[in-house]
C-alpha positions as semicolon CSV with decimal commas, in nm:
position;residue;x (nm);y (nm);z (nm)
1;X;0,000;0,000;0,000
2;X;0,163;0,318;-0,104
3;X;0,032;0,693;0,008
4;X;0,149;1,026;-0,121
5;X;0,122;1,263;0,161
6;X;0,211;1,647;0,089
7;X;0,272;1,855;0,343
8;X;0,273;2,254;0,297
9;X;0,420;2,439;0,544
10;X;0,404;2,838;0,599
11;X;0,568;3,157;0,719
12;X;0,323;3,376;0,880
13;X;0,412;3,664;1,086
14;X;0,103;3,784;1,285
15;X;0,033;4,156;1,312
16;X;-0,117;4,026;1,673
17;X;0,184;4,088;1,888
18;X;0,145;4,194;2,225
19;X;0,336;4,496;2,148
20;X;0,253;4,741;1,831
21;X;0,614;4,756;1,686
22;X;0,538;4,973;1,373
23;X;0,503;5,299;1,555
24;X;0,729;5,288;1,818
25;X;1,000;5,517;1,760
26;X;1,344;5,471;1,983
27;X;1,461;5,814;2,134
28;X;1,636;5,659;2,462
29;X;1,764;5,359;2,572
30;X;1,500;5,341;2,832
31;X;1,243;5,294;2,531
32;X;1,447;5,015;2,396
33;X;1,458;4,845;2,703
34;X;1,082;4,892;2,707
35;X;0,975;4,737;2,421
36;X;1,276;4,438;2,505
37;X;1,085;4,438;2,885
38;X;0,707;4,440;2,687
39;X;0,771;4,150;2,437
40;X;1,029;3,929;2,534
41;X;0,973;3,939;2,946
42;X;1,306;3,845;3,001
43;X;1,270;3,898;3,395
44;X;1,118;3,565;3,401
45;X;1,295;3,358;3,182
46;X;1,557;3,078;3,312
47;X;1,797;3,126;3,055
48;X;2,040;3,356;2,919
49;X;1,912;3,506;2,558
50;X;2,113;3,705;2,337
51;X;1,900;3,931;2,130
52;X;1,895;4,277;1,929
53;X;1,678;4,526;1,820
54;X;1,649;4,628;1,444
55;X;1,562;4,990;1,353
56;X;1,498;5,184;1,050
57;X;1,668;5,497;0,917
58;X;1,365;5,706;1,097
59;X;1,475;5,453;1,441
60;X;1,138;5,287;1,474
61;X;1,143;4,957;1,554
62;X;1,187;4,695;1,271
63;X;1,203;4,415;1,437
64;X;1,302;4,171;1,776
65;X;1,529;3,918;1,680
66;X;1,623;3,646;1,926
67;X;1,983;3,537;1,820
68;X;2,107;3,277;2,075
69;X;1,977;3,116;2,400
70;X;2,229;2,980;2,647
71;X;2,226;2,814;2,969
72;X;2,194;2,968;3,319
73;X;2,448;3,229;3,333
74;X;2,593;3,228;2,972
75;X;2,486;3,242;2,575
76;X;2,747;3,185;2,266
77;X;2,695;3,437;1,958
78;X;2,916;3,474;1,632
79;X;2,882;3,814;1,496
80;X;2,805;3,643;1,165
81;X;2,399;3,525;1,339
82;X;2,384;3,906;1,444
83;X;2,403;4,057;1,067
84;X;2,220;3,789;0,917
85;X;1,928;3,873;1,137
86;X;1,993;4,262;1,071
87;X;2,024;4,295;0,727
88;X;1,723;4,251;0,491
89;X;1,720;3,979;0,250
């Protein structure tokens, strides 16, 4: 018995975020470390994350990229992971 299954998969990014990153505009670092405190909630996470923040020419806010996650008290990032996620493709 043979069956052909085809599986489709999808990209979606959801304009539902619990943060409205289009309009935010970064003046300080006190509003980046807003919006990194609003949609990541790092307080509360176990782990180490190494992440960056991706802004336009106007610096609003492009995008959150989550690079690396470590272990307890450490995370490993080549700088090579950091411009793939910042430069457009």
């Amino acid at each position: 018995m043979i069956t052909n299954n085809i599986y489709t998969i999808k990209q979606v990014k959801e304009k539902g975020a619990r943060y409205d990153l289009d309009s935010k505009i970064i003046r300080s670092p006190r509003d980046a470390y807003h919006i990194i405190q609003t949609v990541l909630d790092l307080e509360h996470e176990a782990c180490e994350k190494f992440g960056i923040l991706t802004l336009n020419t106007k610096n609003a806010v492009a995008g959150v990229h989550i690079i690396s996650i470590g272990n307890l008290n450490s995370s490993i990032v080549h700088p090579r992971e950091i411009f793939k996620a910042a430069i457009p493709k």
